[in-house]
């Protein structure tokens, strides 16, 4: 499976996936850069996949559908908010791409209908899980998002994480305020700094890497709990407090 990262808008990523003669575009926020990448590679998309309804993830749907006749696949629970949706999917239905099963995980919190596609060891998480961060709680509460992130944490550590935005460096700066003693976090931050200085994406990350560095997946960290003055609290409440502080960071 070949995966091409396509920077869009100011800090969005769309992804092109090609396997077994089939091609899919994931979260095209706009058609222009996606078209340019497709032309360069000589690929034509059969499918457009959407992780959630926000315009910076579906903005290119109709243009690309018109140009290539691509079939639009997205969260069935949010069918009314996905422009041009042809195939609604959920955890039960799953999906299939290039003859392989694709797992669909329902991960509400950022939006009610948010889903993650898991294809051959790659997870396309949209705005649910970022590298060292997670999405804002626009349509869900902390327990809902914590359940969704916990579902993603059950994926194998080697799973490559392809998320919707290049927020890694600013996420990491926030993470360091809670866990300055986390050596894995320090190491990841210098790697991220170098990548950004060269203009390279910091993605994909891996689930193993995220478990070591992403504060939103680490409410059990003693250092984070001490930073928050929440040594006795439940994981979900620590998670909620981390999210609240990030909103104000
Ligand atoms: Zn979003
Ligand atoms: Fe987004």
CSV table of C-alpha atoms and ligand atoms in Angstrom, one decimal:
chain,number,residue,atom,x,y,z
A,1,UNK,CA,0.0,0.0,0.0
A,2,UNK,CA,1.5,3.3,-1.1
A,3,UNK,CA,0.5,6.4,0.8
A,4,UNK,CA,1.1,10.0,-0.4
A,5,UNK,CA,0.8,12.9,2.0
A,6,UNK,CA,-0.8,16.0,0.4
A,7,UNK,CA,-0.5,19.3,2.4
A,8,UNK,CA,-3.7,21.3,1.9
A,9,UNK,CA,-5.0,24.7,3.2
A,10,UNK,CA,-2.6,26.0,5.9
A,11,UNK,CA,-2.1,22.9,8.1
A,12,UNK,CA,-4.4,20.2,6.8
A,13,UNK,CA,-3.3,16.9,5.3
A,14,UNK,CA,-5.1,14.9,2.7
A,15,UNK,CA,-3.8,11.4,1.9
A,16,UNK,CA,-3.7,9.4,-1.3
A,17,UNK,CA,-3.7,5.6,-0.8
A,18,UNK,CA,-2.9,3.2,-3.7
A,19,UNK,CA,-3.1,-0.5,-3.5
A,20,UNK,CA,-3.9,-3.3,-5.9
A,21,UNK,CA,-4.7,-0.9,-8.7
A,22,UNK,CA,-7.2,1.0,-6.6
A,23,UNK,CA,-6.8,4.6,-5.3
A,24,UNK,CA,-8.5,6.5,-2.5
A,25,UNK,CA,-8.3,10.1,-1.4
A,26,UNK,CA,-8.7,10.7,2.3
A,27,UNK,CA,-10.1,14.0,3.7
A,28,UNK,CA,-9.6,16.3,0.7
A,29,UNK,CA,-10.1,19.7,2.2
A,30,UNK,CA,-9.7,21.2,-1.3
A,31,UNK,CA,-9.3,19.8,-4.8
A,32,UNK,CA,-6.3,21.8,-6.1
A,33,UNK,CA,-3.4,20.2,-4.3
A,34,UNK,CA,-5.0,16.8,-4.4
A,35,UNK,CA,-5.4,17.1,-8.2
A,36,UNK,CA,-1.8,18.2,-8.6
A,37,UNK,CA,-0.5,15.2,-6.6
A,38,UNK,CA,-2.7,12.8,-8.5
A,39,UNK,CA,-1.4,14.2,-11.8
A,40,UNK,CA,2.2,14.0,-10.7
A,41,UNK,CA,1.7,10.3,-9.6
A,42,UNK,CA,-0.6,9.4,-12.5
A,43,UNK,CA,-3.2,8.1,-10.1
A,44,UNK,CA,-7.0,8.4,-10.5
A,45,UNK,CA,-9.1,8.0,-7.4
A,46,UNK,CA,-11.9,5.4,-7.2
A,47,UNK,CA,-12.9,6.6,-3.8
A,48,UNK,CA,-13.0,9.6,-1.5
A,49,UNK,CA,-13.0,8.8,2.2
A,50,UNK,CA,-14.1,11.2,4.9
A,51,UNK,CA,-13.3,10.9,8.6
A,52,UNK,CA,-15.8,13.6,9.6
A,53,UNK,CA,-18.0,16.3,8.3
A,54,UNK,CA,-15.9,19.5,8.8
A,55,UNK,CA,-15.3,21.5,5.7
A,56,UNK,CA,-11.5,21.3,6.0
A,57,UNK,CA,-11.9,17.5,5.5
A,58,UNK,CA,-14.7,17.4,2.9
A,59,UNK,CA,-14.3,20.7,1.0
A,60,UNK,CA,-12.9,18.9,-2.1
A,61,UNK,CA,-15.5,16.1,-2.2
A,62,UNK,CA,-17.8,17.4,-4.9
A,63,UNK,CA,-15.0,18.7,-7.3
A,64,UNK,CA,-13.1,15.4,-7.1
A,65,UNK,CA,-16.3,13.4,-7.5
A,66,UNK,CA,-17.2,15.3,-10.6
A,67,UNK,CA,-13.7,15.1,-12.1
A,68,UNK,CA,-13.1,11.4,-11.4
A,69,UNK,CA,-16.5,9.9,-10.7
A,70,UNK,CA,-15.1,8.8,-7.4
A,71,UNK,CA,-17.4,7.1,-4.9
A,72,UNK,CA,-17.6,9.0,-1.6
A,73,UNK,CA,-17.4,6.9,1.6
A,74,UNK,CA,-17.9,8.3,5.1
A,75,UNK,CA,-19.7,8.0,8.4
A,76,UNK,CA,-23.2,6.6,7.9
A,77,UNK,CA,-24.3,8.3,11.1
A,78,UNK,CA,-23.4,11.7,9.6
A,79,UNK,CA,-24.7,11.0,6.1
A,80,UNK,CA,-26.6,14.3,6.0
A,81,UNK,CA,-23.5,16.4,6.7
A,82,UNK,CA,-21.1,14.7,4.2
A,83,UNK,CA,-21.3,16.4,0.8
A,84,UNK,CA,-22.0,13.8,-2.0
A,85,UNK,CA,-21.9,10.8,0.3
A,86,UNK,CA,-22.5,7.5,-1.6
A,87,UNK,CA,-21.6,4.9,0.9
A,88,UNK,CA,-22.2,5.3,4.7
A,89,UNK,CA,-20.1,3.0,6.8
A,90,UNK,CA,-19.9,2.2,10.5
A,91,UNK,CA,-18.2,-0.2,12.8
A,92,UNK,CA,-20.5,-3.0,11.9
A,93,UNK,CA,-20.3,-2.6,8.1
A,94,UNK,CA,-16.6,-1.9,7.9
A,95,UNK,CA,-15.5,-1.4,4.4
A,96,UNK,CA,-13.3,-3.1,1.7
A,97,UNK,CA,-10.5,-1.6,-0.4
A,98,UNK,CA,-8.4,-3.3,-3.0
A,99,UNK,CA,-9.7,-6.7,-1.9
A,100,UNK,CA,-8.7,-6.1,1.8
A,101,UNK,CA,-10.9,-5.6,4.8
A,102,UNK,CA,-10.9,-2.0,6.2
A,103,UNK,CA,-11.8,-1.6,9.8
A,104,UNK,CA,-14.0,1.4,10.6
A,105,UNK,CA,-13.8,2.6,14.2
A,106,UNK,CA,-16.5,4.9,15.5
A,107,UNK,CA,-14.7,7.6,17.5
A,108,UNK,CA,-17.2,10.3,18.5
A,109,UNK,CA,-16.1,13.4,20.5
A,110,UNK,CA,-14.7,15.9,18.0
A,111,UNK,CA,-17.9,15.3,16.0
A,112,UNK,CA,-20.7,12.9,16.7
A,113,UNK,CA,-20.1,10.9,13.6
A,114,UNK,CA,-16.3,10.8,13.5
A,115,UNK,CA,-14.7,7.6,12.3
A,116,UNK,CA,-11.2,6.2,11.8
A,117,UNK,CA,-10.3,4.0,8.9
A,118,UNK,CA,-7.7,1.3,9.6
A,119,UNK,CA,-6.2,-0.1,6.4
A,120,UNK,CA,-3.3,-2.5,6.4
A,121,UNK,CA,-1.5,-1.2,9.6
A,122,UNK,CA,-2.4,2.4,8.9
A,123,UNK,CA,-4.9,4.4,10.9
A,124,UNK,CA,-6.5,7.6,9.3
A,125,UNK,CA,-7.7,9.3,12.4
A,126,UNK,CA,-8.9,12.7,11.1
A,127,UNK,CA,-9.2,15.2,14.0
A,128,UNK,CA,-9.7,12.5,16.7
A,129,UNK,CA,-6.1,11.7,17.4
A,130,UNK,CA,-3.3,14.0,16.4
A,131,UNK,CA,0.4,13.5,17.0
A,132,UNK,CA,0.8,14.5,20.7
A,133,UNK,CA,-2.7,15.9,20.7
A,134,UNK,CA,-6.4,15.2,20.1
A,135,UNK,CA,-9.3,17.1,18.6
A,136,UNK,CA,-11.4,19.7,20.4
A,137,UNK,CA,-14.6,18.5,21.9
A,138,UNK,CA,-17.1,20.2,19.6
A,139,UNK,CA,-19.8,17.6,19.7
A,140,UNK,CA,-19.0,15.4,22.6
A,141,UNK,CA,-17.8,15.4,26.2
A,142,UNK,CA,-14.7,14.2,27.9
A,143,UNK,CA,-16.0,10.6,28.7
A,144,UNK,CA,-17.1,10.2,25.0
A,145,UNK,CA,-13.7,11.3,23.6
A,146,UNK,CA,-11.8,9.3,26.2
A,147,UNK,CA,-13.7,6.2,25.2
A,148,UNK,CA,-12.8,6.9,21.5
A,149,UNK,CA,-9.1,7.4,22.2
A,150,UNK,CA,-9.1,4.3,24.3
A,151,UNK,CA,-10.5,2.4,21.4
A,152,UNK,CA,-7.6,3.7,19.2
A,153,UNK,CA,-5.1,2.8,21.9
A,154,UNK,CA,-6.1,-0.8,21.5
A,155,UNK,CA,-4.6,-0.8,18.0
A,156,UNK,CA,-1.2,-2.5,17.8
A,157,UNK,CA,1.7,-0.2,18.7
A,158,UNK,CA,3.2,-0.5,15.2
A,159,UNK,CA,0.0,1.1,13.7
A,160,UNK,CA,1.0,4.1,11.7
A,161,UNK,CA,-1.0,7.2,12.6
A,162,UNK,CA,-2.0,9.6,9.8
A,163,UNK,CA,-4.0,12.5,11.2
A,164,UNK,CA,-5.8,15.5,9.7
A,165,UNK,CA,-3.5,18.3,10.7
A,166,UNK,CA,0.2,19.3,11.1
A,167,UNK,CA,-0.3,20.4,14.7
A,168,UNK,CA,2.6,18.3,16.1
A,169,UNK,CA,5.0,21.0,17.2
A,170,UNK,CA,2.5,23.2,19.1
A,171,UNK,CA,0.9,20.0,20.6
A,172,UNK,CA,4.4,19.0,21.8
A,173,UNK,CA,5.0,22.4,23.4
A,174,UNK,CA,1.8,22.0,25.4
A,175,UNK,CA,2.8,18.4,26.3
A,176,UNK,CA,6.1,19.6,27.7
A,177,UNK,CA,4.3,21.9,30.2
A,178,UNK,CA,2.7,18.9,31.8
A,179,UNK,CA,5.5,16.4,31.5
A,180,UNK,CA,8.9,18.1,31.2
A,181,UNK,CA,10.6,15.0,32.5
A,182,UNK,CA,9.3,12.6,29.7
A,183,UNK,CA,12.5,11.7,27.8
A,184,UNK,CA,10.6,10.2,24.9
A,185,UNK,CA,8.7,13.5,24.6
A,186,UNK,CA,12.0,15.4,24.5
A,187,UNK,CA,13.4,13.2,21.9
A,188,UNK,CA,10.3,13.4,19.7
A,189,UNK,CA,10.3,17.2,20.0
A,190,UNK,CA,13.8,17.5,18.6
A,191,UNK,CA,12.9,15.2,15.8
A,192,UNK,CA,9.8,17.3,15.1
A,193,UNK,CA,11.7,20.5,15.2
A,194,UNK,CA,14.2,19.3,12.6
A,195,UNK,CA,11.4,17.9,10.3
A,196,UNK,CA,9.5,21.2,10.5
A,197,UNK,CA,12.7,23.3,9.8
A,198,UNK,CA,13.0,21.3,6.6
A,199,UNK,CA,9.3,21.7,5.8
A,200,UNK,CA,8.7,17.9,6.2
A,201,UNK,CA,5.5,16.4,7.7
A,202,UNK,CA,5.9,15.0,11.2
A,203,UNK,CA,3.7,12.1,10.1
A,204,UNK,CA,3.0,9.3,10.2
A,205,UNK,CA,3.6,8.7,13.9
A,206,UNK,CA,2.9,5.3,15.4
A,207,UNK,CA,0.5,4.3,18.2
A,208,UNK,CA,3.5,3.2,20.3
A,209,UNK,CA,5.1,6.6,19.9
A,210,UNK,CA,1.8,8.3,20.8
A,211,UNK,CA,1.4,6.2,23.9
A,212,UNK,CA,4.8,7.4,25.1
A,213,UNK,CA,4.4,11.1,24.2
A,214,UNK,CA,0.8,12.2,23.7
A,215,UNK,CA,-0.5,13.6,27.0
A,216,UNK,CA,-4.1,12.9,26.0
A,217,UNK,CA,-3.3,9.1,26.0
A,218,UNK,CA,-1.3,9.4,29.2
A,219,UNK,CA,-3.7,10.4,32.0
A,220,UNK,CA,-2.1,7.6,34.0
A,221,UNK,CA,1.3,9.4,34.0
A,222,UNK,CA,2.4,10.2,37.5
A,223,UNK,CA,4.2,13.4,36.3
A,224,UNK,CA,1.1,14.7,34.4
A,225,UNK,CA,-1.1,13.9,37.4
A,226,UNK,CA,1.3,15.8,39.7
A,227,UNK,CA,1.4,18.7,37.3
A,228,UNK,CA,-2.4,18.9,37.4
A,229,UNK,CA,-2.7,18.3,41.2
A,230,UNK,CA,-4.9,15.2,40.3
A,231,UNK,CA,-2.9,12.3,41.7
A,232,UNK,CA,-6.0,10.5,42.9
A,233,UNK,CA,-8.4,11.3,40.0
A,234,UNK,CA,-9.9,8.9,37.5
A,235,UNK,CA,-8.2,8.7,34.1
A,236,UNK,CA,-11.2,10.2,32.4
A,237,UNK,CA,-11.2,13.2,34.7
A,238,UNK,CA,-7.5,13.7,34.2
A,239,UNK,CA,-8.1,13.5,30.4
A,240,UNK,CA,-10.9,16.1,30.7
A,241,UNK,CA,-8.6,18.5,32.6
A,242,UNK,CA,-5.8,18.1,30.0
A,243,UNK,CA,-8.3,18.9,27.3
A,244,UNK,CA,-9.6,21.9,29.1
A,245,UNK,CA,-6.0,23.3,29.7
A,246,UNK,CA,-5.1,22.7,26.0
A,247,UNK,CA,-8.1,24.8,25.0
A,248,UNK,CA,-6.6,27.7,27.0
A,249,UNK,CA,-3.0,27.1,26.0
B,1,LIG,ZN1,-12.4,18.7,12.3
B,2,LIG,FE1,-9.8,19.6,10.8
